XYZ file of C-alpha atoms in Angstrom:
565
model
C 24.774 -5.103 -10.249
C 21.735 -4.235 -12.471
C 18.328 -4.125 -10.515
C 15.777 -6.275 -12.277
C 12.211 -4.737 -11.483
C 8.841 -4.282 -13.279
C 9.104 -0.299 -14.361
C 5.692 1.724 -13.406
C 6.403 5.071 -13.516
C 6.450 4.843 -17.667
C 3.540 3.198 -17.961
C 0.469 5.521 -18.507
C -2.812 4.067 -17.900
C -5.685 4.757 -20.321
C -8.309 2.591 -21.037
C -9.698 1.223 -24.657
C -13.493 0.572 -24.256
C -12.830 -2.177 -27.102
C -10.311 -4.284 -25.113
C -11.305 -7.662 -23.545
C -8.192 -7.807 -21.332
C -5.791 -5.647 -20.052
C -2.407 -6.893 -20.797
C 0.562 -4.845 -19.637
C 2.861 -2.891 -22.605
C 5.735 -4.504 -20.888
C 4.202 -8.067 -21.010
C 3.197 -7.818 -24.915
C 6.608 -6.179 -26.298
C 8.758 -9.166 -24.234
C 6.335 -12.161 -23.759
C 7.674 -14.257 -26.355
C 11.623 -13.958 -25.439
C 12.812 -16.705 -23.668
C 13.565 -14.742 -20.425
C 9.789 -15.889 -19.430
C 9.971 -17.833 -16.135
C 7.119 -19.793 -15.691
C 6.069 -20.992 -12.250
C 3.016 -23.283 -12.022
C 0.358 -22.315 -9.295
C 0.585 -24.335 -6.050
C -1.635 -24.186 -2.905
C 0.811 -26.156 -1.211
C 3.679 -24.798 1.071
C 5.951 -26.922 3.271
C 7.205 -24.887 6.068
C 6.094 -22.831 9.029
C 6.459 -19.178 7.389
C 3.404 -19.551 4.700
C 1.671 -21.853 7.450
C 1.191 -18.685 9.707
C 0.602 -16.573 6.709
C -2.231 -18.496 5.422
C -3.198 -18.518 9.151
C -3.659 -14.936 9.628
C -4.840 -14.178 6.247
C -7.915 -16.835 7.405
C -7.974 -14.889 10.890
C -7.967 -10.914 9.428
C -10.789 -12.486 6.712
C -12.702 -13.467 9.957
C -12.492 -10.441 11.791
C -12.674 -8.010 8.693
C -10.147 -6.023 9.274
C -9.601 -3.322 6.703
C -6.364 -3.593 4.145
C -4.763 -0.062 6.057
C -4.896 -2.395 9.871
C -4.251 -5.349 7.726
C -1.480 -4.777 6.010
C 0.941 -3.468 9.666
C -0.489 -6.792 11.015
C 1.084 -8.702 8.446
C 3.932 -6.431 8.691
C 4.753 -7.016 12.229
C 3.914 -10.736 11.726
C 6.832 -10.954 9.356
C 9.006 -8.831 11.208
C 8.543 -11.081 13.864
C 9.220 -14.065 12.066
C 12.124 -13.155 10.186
C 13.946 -11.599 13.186
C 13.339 -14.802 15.266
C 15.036 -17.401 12.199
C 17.503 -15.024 11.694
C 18.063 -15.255 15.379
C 18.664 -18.930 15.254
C 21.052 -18.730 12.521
C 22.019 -15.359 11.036
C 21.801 -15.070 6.909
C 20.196 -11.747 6.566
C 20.407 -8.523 8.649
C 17.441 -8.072 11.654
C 14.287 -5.556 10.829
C 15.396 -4.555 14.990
C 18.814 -5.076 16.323
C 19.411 -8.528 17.465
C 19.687 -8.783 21.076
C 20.712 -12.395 21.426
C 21.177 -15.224 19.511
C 19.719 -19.069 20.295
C 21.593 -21.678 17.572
C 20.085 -24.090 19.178
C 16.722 -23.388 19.233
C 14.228 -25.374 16.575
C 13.008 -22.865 13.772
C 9.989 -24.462 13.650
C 9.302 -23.429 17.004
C 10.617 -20.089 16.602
C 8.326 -19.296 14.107
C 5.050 -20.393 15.607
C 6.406 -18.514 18.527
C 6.451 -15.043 17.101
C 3.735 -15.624 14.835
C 1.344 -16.779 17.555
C 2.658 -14.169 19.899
C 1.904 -11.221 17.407
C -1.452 -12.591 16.165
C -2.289 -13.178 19.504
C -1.650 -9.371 20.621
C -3.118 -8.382 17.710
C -5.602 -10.698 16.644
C -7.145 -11.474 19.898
C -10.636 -12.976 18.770
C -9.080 -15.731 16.815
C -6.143 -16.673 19.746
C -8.193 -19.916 20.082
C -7.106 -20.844 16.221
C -3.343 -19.514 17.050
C -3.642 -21.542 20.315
C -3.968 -24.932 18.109
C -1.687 -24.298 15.635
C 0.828 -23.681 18.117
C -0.268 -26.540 19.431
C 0.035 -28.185 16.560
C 3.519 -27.267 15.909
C 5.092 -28.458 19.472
C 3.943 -31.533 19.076
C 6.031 -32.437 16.018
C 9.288 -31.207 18.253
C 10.661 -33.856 20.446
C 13.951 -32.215 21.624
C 12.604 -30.459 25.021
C 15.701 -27.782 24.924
C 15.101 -27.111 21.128
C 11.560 -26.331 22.225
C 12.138 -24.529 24.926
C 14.707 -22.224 22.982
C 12.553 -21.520 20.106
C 9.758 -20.464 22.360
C 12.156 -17.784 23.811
C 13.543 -17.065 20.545
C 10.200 -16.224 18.909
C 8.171 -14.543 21.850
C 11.228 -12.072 22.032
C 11.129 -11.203 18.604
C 7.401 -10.815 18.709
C 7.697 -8.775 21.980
C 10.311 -6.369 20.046
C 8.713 -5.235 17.088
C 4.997 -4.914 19.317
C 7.226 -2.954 21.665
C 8.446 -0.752 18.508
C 5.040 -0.050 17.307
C 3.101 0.412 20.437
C 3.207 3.961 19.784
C 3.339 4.202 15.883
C 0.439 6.837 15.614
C -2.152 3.914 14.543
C -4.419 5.004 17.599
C -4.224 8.654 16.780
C -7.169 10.502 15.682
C -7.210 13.933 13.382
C -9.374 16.556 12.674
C -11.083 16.510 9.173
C -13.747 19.126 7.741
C -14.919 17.813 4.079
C -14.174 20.165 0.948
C -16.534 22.276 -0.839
C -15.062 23.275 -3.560
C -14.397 21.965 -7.253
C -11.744 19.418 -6.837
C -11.884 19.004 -3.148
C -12.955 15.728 -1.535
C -16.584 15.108 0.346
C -18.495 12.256 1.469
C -20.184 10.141 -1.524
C -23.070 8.817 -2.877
C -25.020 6.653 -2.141
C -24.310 6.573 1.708
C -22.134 9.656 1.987
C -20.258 8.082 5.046
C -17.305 10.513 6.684
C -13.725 10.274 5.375
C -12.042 7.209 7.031
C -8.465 6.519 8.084
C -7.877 10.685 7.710
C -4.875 9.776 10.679
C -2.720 7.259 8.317
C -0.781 9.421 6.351
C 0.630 10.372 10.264
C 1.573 6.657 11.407
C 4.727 5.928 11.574
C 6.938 4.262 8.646
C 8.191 1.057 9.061
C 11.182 1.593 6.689
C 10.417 5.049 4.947
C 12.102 7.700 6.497
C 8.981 9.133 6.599
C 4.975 8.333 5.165
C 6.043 12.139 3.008
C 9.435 10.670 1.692
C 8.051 10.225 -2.360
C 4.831 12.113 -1.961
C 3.266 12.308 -5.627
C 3.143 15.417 -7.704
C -0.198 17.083 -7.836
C -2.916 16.327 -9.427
C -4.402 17.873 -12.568
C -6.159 21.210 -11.980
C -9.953 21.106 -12.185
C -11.247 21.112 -15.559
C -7.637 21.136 -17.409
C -7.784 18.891 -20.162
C -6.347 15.987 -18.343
C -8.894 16.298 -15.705
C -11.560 16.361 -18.115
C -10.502 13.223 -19.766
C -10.462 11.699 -16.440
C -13.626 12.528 -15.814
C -14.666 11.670 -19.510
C -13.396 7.881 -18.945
C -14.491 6.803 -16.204
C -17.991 8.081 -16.697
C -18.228 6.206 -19.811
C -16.827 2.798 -18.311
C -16.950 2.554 -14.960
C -20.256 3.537 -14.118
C -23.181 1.292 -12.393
C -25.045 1.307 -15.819
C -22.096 1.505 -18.141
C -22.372 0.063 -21.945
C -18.713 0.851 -22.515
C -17.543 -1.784 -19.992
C -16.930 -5.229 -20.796
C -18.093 -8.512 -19.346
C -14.307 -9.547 -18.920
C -13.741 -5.960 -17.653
C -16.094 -5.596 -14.987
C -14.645 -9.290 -14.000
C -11.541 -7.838 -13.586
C -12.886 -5.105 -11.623
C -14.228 -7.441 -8.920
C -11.188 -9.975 -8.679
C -9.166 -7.073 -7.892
C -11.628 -6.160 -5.197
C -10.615 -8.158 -2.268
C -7.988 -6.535 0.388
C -4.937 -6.201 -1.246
C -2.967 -7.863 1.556
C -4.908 -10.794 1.443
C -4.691 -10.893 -2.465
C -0.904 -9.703 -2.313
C -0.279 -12.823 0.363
C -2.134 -14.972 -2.022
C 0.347 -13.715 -4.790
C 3.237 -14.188 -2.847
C 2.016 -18.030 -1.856
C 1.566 -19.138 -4.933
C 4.744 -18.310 -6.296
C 7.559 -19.165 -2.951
C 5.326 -22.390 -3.056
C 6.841 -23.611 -6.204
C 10.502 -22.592 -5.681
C 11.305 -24.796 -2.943
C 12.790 -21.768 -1.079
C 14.100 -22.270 3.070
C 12.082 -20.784 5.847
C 14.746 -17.918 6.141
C 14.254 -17.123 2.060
C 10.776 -17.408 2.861
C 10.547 -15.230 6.130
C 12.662 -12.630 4.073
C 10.096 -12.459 0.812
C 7.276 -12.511 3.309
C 8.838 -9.353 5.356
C 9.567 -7.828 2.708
C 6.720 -7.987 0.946
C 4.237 -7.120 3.553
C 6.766 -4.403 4.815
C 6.619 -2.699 1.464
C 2.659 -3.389 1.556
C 2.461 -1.379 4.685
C 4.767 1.489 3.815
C 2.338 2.055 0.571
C -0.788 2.642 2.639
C 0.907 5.093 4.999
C 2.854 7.151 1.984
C -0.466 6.736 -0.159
C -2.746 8.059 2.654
C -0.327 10.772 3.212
C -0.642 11.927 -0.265
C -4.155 11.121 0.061
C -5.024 13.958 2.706
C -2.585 16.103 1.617
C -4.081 16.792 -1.675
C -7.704 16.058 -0.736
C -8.970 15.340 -4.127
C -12.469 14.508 -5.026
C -13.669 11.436 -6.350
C -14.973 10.696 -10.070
C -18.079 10.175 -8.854
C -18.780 13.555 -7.068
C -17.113 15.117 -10.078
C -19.447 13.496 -13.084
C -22.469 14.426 -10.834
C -21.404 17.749 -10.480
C -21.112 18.533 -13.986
C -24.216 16.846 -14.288
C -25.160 13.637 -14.380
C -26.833 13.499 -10.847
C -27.942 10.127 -10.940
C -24.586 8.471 -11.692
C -23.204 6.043 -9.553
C -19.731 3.828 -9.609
C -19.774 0.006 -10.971
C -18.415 -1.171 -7.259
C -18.739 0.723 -3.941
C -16.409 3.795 -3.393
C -14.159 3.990 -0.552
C -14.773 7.097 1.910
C -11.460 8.374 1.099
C -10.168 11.115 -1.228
C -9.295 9.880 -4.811
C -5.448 10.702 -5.268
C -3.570 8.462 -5.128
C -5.185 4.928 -5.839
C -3.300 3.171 -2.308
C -4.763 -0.324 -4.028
C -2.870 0.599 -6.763
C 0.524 1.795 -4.634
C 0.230 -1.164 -2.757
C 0.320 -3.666 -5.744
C 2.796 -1.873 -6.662
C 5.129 -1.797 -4.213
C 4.820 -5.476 -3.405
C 5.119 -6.320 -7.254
C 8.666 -4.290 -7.485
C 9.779 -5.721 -4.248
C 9.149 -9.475 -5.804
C 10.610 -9.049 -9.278
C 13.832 -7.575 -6.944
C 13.784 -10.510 -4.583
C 13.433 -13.147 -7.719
C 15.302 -11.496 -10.019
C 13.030 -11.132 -12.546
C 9.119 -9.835 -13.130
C 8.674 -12.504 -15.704
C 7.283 -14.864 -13.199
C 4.041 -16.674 -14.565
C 1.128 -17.475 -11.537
C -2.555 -17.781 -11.674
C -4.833 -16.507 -8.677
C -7.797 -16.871 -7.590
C -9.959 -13.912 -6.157
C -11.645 -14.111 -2.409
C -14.404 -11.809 -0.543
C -16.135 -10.094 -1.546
C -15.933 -11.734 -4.873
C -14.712 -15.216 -4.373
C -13.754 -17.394 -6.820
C -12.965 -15.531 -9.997
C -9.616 -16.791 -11.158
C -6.947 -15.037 -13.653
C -3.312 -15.920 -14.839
C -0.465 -13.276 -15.219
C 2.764 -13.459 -17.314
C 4.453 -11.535 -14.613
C 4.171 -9.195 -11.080
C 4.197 -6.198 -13.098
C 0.912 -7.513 -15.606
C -0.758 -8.144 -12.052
C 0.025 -4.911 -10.659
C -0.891 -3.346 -13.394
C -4.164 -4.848 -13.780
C -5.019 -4.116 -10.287
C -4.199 -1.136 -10.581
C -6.501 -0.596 -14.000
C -9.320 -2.589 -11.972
C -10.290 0.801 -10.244
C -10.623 2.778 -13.240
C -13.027 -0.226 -14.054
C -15.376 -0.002 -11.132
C -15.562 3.714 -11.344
C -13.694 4.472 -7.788
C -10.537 6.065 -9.207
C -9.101 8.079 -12.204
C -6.383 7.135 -14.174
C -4.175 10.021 -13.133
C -4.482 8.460 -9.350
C -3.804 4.999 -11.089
C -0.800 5.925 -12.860
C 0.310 8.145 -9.226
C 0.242 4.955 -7.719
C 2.224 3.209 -9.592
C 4.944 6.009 -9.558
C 4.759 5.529 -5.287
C 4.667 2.467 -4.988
C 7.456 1.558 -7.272
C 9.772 4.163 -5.335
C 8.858 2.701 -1.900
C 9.276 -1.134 -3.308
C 12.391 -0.170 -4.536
C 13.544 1.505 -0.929
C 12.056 -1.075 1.074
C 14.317 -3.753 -0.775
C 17.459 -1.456 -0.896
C 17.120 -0.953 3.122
C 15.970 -3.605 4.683
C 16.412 -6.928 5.235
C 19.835 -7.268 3.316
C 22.036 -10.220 3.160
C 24.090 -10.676 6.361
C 28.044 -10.408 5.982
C 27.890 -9.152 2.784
C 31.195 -8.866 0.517
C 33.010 -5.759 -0.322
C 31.654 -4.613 -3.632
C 35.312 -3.577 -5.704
C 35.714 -2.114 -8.707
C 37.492 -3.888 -12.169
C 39.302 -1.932 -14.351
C 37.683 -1.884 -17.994
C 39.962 -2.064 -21.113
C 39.201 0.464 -23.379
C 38.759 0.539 -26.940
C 37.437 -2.953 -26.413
C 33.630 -4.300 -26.366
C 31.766 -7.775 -25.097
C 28.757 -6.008 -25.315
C 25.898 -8.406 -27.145
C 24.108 -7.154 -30.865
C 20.639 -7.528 -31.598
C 21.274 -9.495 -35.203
C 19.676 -12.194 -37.141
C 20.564 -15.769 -38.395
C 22.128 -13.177 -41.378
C 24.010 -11.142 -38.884
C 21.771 -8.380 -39.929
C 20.509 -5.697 -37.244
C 17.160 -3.322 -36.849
C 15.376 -6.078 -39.171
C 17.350 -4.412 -41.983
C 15.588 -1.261 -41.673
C 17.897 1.628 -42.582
C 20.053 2.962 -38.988
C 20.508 6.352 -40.830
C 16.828 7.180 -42.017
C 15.943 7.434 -38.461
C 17.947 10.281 -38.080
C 17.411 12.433 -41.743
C 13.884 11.503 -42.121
C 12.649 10.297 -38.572
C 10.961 7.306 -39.480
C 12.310 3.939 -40.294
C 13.391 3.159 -43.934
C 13.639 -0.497 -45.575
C 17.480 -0.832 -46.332
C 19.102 -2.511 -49.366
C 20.280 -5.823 -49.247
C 23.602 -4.605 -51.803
C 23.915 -1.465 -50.030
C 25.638 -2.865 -46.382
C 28.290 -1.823 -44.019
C 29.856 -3.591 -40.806
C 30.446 -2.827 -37.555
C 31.043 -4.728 -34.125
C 29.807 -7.534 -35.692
C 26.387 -6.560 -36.908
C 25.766 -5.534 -40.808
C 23.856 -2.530 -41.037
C 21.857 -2.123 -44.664
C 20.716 1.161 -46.251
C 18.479 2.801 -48.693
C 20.929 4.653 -50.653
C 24.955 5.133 -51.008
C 24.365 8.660 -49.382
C 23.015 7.092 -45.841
C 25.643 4.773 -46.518
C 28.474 6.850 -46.717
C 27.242 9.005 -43.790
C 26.954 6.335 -41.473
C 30.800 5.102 -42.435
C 32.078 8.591 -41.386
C 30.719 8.203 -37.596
C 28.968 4.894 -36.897
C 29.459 5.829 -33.575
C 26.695 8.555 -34.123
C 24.401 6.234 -35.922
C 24.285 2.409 -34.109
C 21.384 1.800 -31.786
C 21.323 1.652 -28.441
C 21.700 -1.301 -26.627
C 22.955 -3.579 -29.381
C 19.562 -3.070 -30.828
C 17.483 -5.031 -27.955
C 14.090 -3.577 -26.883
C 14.994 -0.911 -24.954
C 11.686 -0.945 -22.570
C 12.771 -4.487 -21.597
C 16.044 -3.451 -20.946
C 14.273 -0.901 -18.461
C 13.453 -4.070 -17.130
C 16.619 -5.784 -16.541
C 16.173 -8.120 -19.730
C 17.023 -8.584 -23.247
C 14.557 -8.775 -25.759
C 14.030 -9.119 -29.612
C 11.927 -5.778 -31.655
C 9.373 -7.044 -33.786
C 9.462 -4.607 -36.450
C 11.110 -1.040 -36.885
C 9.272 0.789 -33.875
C 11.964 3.313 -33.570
C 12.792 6.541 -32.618
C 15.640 9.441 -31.794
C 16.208 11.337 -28.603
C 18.771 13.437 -27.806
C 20.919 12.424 -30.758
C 20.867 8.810 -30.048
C 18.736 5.657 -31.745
C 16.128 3.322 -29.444
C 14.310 0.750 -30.678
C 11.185 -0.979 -28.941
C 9.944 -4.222 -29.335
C 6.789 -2.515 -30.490
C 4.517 0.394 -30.678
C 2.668 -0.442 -27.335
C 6.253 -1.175 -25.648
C 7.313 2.168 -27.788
C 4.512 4.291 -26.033
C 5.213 2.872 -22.612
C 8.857 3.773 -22.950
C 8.115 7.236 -24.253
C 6.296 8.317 -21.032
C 9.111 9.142 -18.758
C 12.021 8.871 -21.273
C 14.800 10.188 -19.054
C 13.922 8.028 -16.452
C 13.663 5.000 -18.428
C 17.047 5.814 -20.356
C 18.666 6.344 -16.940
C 17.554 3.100 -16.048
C 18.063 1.242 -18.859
C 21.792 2.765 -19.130
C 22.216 1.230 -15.612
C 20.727 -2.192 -16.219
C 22.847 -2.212 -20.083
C 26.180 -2.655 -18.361
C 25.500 -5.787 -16.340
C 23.251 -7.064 -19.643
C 26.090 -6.543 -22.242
C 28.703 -7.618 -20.631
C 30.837 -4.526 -20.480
């Protein structure tokens, strides 16, 4: 089965001082095809699962607890939660082994049970709000025994995965001594406060094998040319005084702000609010996402430390402009890799896995410490992406860090869906046998049955560049008529079509990196390794070009469930 994802680690991040809104490659080249989902925002939820979400997203807010504490509370929360429904009745597999089983018990219950029994433990100066809602939850349960059972059922949950991470490293304090040198991180202006969180790179995973499992390759060397552009960008648009930055781009900047589990929650409300999902679908996409939240920080802060890179602003004043400071605060913590940007991310591929598809419209809107700022996305991936972008924007990160963290937090998404949480009693997986010398797969043609928008299949190939074909100069094959520009690219292409015909069936091939099929706007076309690719345009073109073995791999994958063959 083809894995239907946003794709991050092809998408290079640079930004254009003249562009009002940052709209992913992926989102422009595919918006139009009628693969779009569209979800309409909702507030609203109707079970217990987003109930204690909201709850401790209100509670953490309170208390100001920062995203790196945040995000394992919300992890163990939905650990909690989903072991305790799954507990009741058993559709997907445990985060801890199951110990006992209660089919009896109310799941109402059970959930306020290990929610309040986690927030409480870890939450403690909002217990009076967990009290009441628990509270509040009893009393619509009139079945004593049901009651009784769920109470069980959730406080053992909640007593599991607290007893799992009571000694997870979170506590654990390390020795730091700031850099000196070019490249190195120190303490920045204006406050120069001490590195923070230097121990989180050390606490333990809660589904990575461990925090080093898909460290990120170095950064660039001080003052190589990529460095240098870094340094070059955000300088020029993400500084305090910057005339380079937009009004709509220094927006941006401070929607994307705000915690990143508290925005990712958000997210994730918005959209299971409109889909009418159970409380066990919902305690799974909650788990899941949070779990994949949490796993980001502790990979990202590994990298962090481990590389101990210096951020943009300590590198612009030290070839210098000593006066320049970032649009938004920076975080006392080394530059690479952006962890707001991992994060996104992460939680971004895990939705688009657990929906089956990125192309899920939503609008949000922003909280502290810029409330109230509300945007719309085409799909988790334009989100991600924008978050991501939104530190370039406030000065805090280069785009090499950016583009790192999408690279991370795509890989841990992806492993965090593949290993936990699964689908209980799943069925064999067998093999069919495939006829050869037979195809289903689908053709990218028009109402004429003409494919590549009549642009010439051969040119590509002898000249490198797409070629108008001739209408009385045609050929067939598989079902698809294939026009030329002479009777020579003609008769070359009847000798070996094979070596000539597109790849898959002339779709985009970027948004078949992304588990769709998709129409090419024009001749945006190119040849690698002896075979032809089309994209649905130049942006989508570029995107795919970053990381073409990658993508190609991918796309191969996702073209045998899409074709049919």
């Amino acid at each position: 089965m083809s894995k239907v994802m946003p794709s991050f680690s092809n998408f290079t991040y640079r930004l254009d001082s003249k562009s009002l809104t940052i709209r992913s490659v992926q989102t422009m080249a595919i918006v139009g095809a009628a693969l779009l989902a569209s979800v309409a925002a909702s507030k609203t939820s109707a079970d217990e699962v987003t109930r204690w979400n909201q709850i401790a997203t209100d509670a953490s807010t309170v208390a100001n607890t920062n995203p790196l504490r945040e995000s394992a509370v919300f992890a163990i929360l939905h650990v909690a939660i989903h072991d305790a429904v799954n507990a009741v009745e058993s559709r997907y597999e445990p985060y801890l082994p199951r110990t006992s089983q209660a089919p009896g018990a109310s799941v109402e219950v059970a959930i306020a049970s290990a929610a309040h029994s986690t927030l409480a433990a870890l939450l403690p100066e909002s217990k009076v709000t967990f009290d009441a809602a628990m509270e509040e939850t009893l009393r619509t349960v009139s079945d004593d025994s049901k009651k009784t059972t769920g109470l069980e059922v959730g406080r053992a949950a909640a007593a599991a995965i607290l007893a799992a991470r009571e000694n997870d490293g979170e506590n654990h304090t390390v020795q730091y001594t700031p850099g000196t040198k070019p490249g190195e991180y120190r303490p920045t202006p204006p406050d120069f406060k001490p590195a923070a969180l230097t121990h989180w790179g050390s606490v333990k995973p809660f589904v990575l094998n461990s925090s080093a499992q898909f460290r990120c390759t170095e950064p660039p060397p001080v003052n190589s040319p990529l460095a240098l552009a870094d340094i070059a960008e955000v300088k020029a648009i993400g500084g305090s005084k910057s005339v380079t930055r937009t009004a709509e781009q220094s927006e941006i900047g401070r929607f994307w702000y705000e915690s990143s589990p508290r925005g990712w929650n958000r997210i994730a409300r918005e959209v299971a609010g409109t889909r009418q999902f159970d409380v066990w679908e919902n305690a799974r996409l909650f788990a899941l996402v949070n779990l994949a939240m949490a796993d980001g920080y502790i990979a990202g802060f590994e990298t962090k430390y481990y590389y101990n890179y210096w951020r943009p602003v300590t590198a612009i004043r030290e070839r210098g402009d000593s006066e320049w400071l970032s649009y938004l605060p920076t975080p006392p913590v080394p530059d690479y890799p952006s962890t707001h940007t991992v994060a996104g991310a992460a939680v971004a591929t895990v939705m688009a896995r657990f929906f089956n598809t990125d192309f899920i419209s939503f609008s949000m809107t922003s909280g502290a410490p810029y409330p109230g700022i509300t945007r719309k996305f085409w799909s988790f991936s334009e989100a991600a992406r924008e978050n991501g972008a939104s530190r370039v924007l406030c000065g805090i990160h280069f785009s090499t860090a950016v583009n790192a963290g999408y690279i991370q937090g795509e890989r841990i998404g992806d492993w965090v869906f593949e290993n936990a949480l699964r689908p209980a009693n799943r069925p064999a997986i067998t093999a069919s046998p495939v006829s050869k010398g037979s195809t289903t797969a689908k053709v990218n043609v028009d109402s004429r049955g003409i494919i590549l928008k009549g642009y010439d299949a051969v040119a590509y190939f002898k000249q490198g560049k797409p070629v108008k074909g001739d209408p009385k100069i045609t050929s067939s094959h598989q079902g698809a008529t294939y026009l030329f520009a002479s009777a020579e690219d003609k008769g070359e292409f009847d000798k070996d079509p094979a070596k000539y015909v597109p790849q898959y069936g002339g779709f985009c091939a970027y948004a078949v990196v992304n588990g769709v099929l998709a129409d090419i706007e024009g001749p945006d076309g190119f040849v690698y390794k002896g075979k032809l690719y089309l994209c649905g345009n130049k942006a989508a073109g570029e995107s795919f070009n970053t990381d073409l073995d990658r993508n190609i791999e991918k796309a191969d994958a996702n073209w045998r469930g899409l074709s049919g063959s």
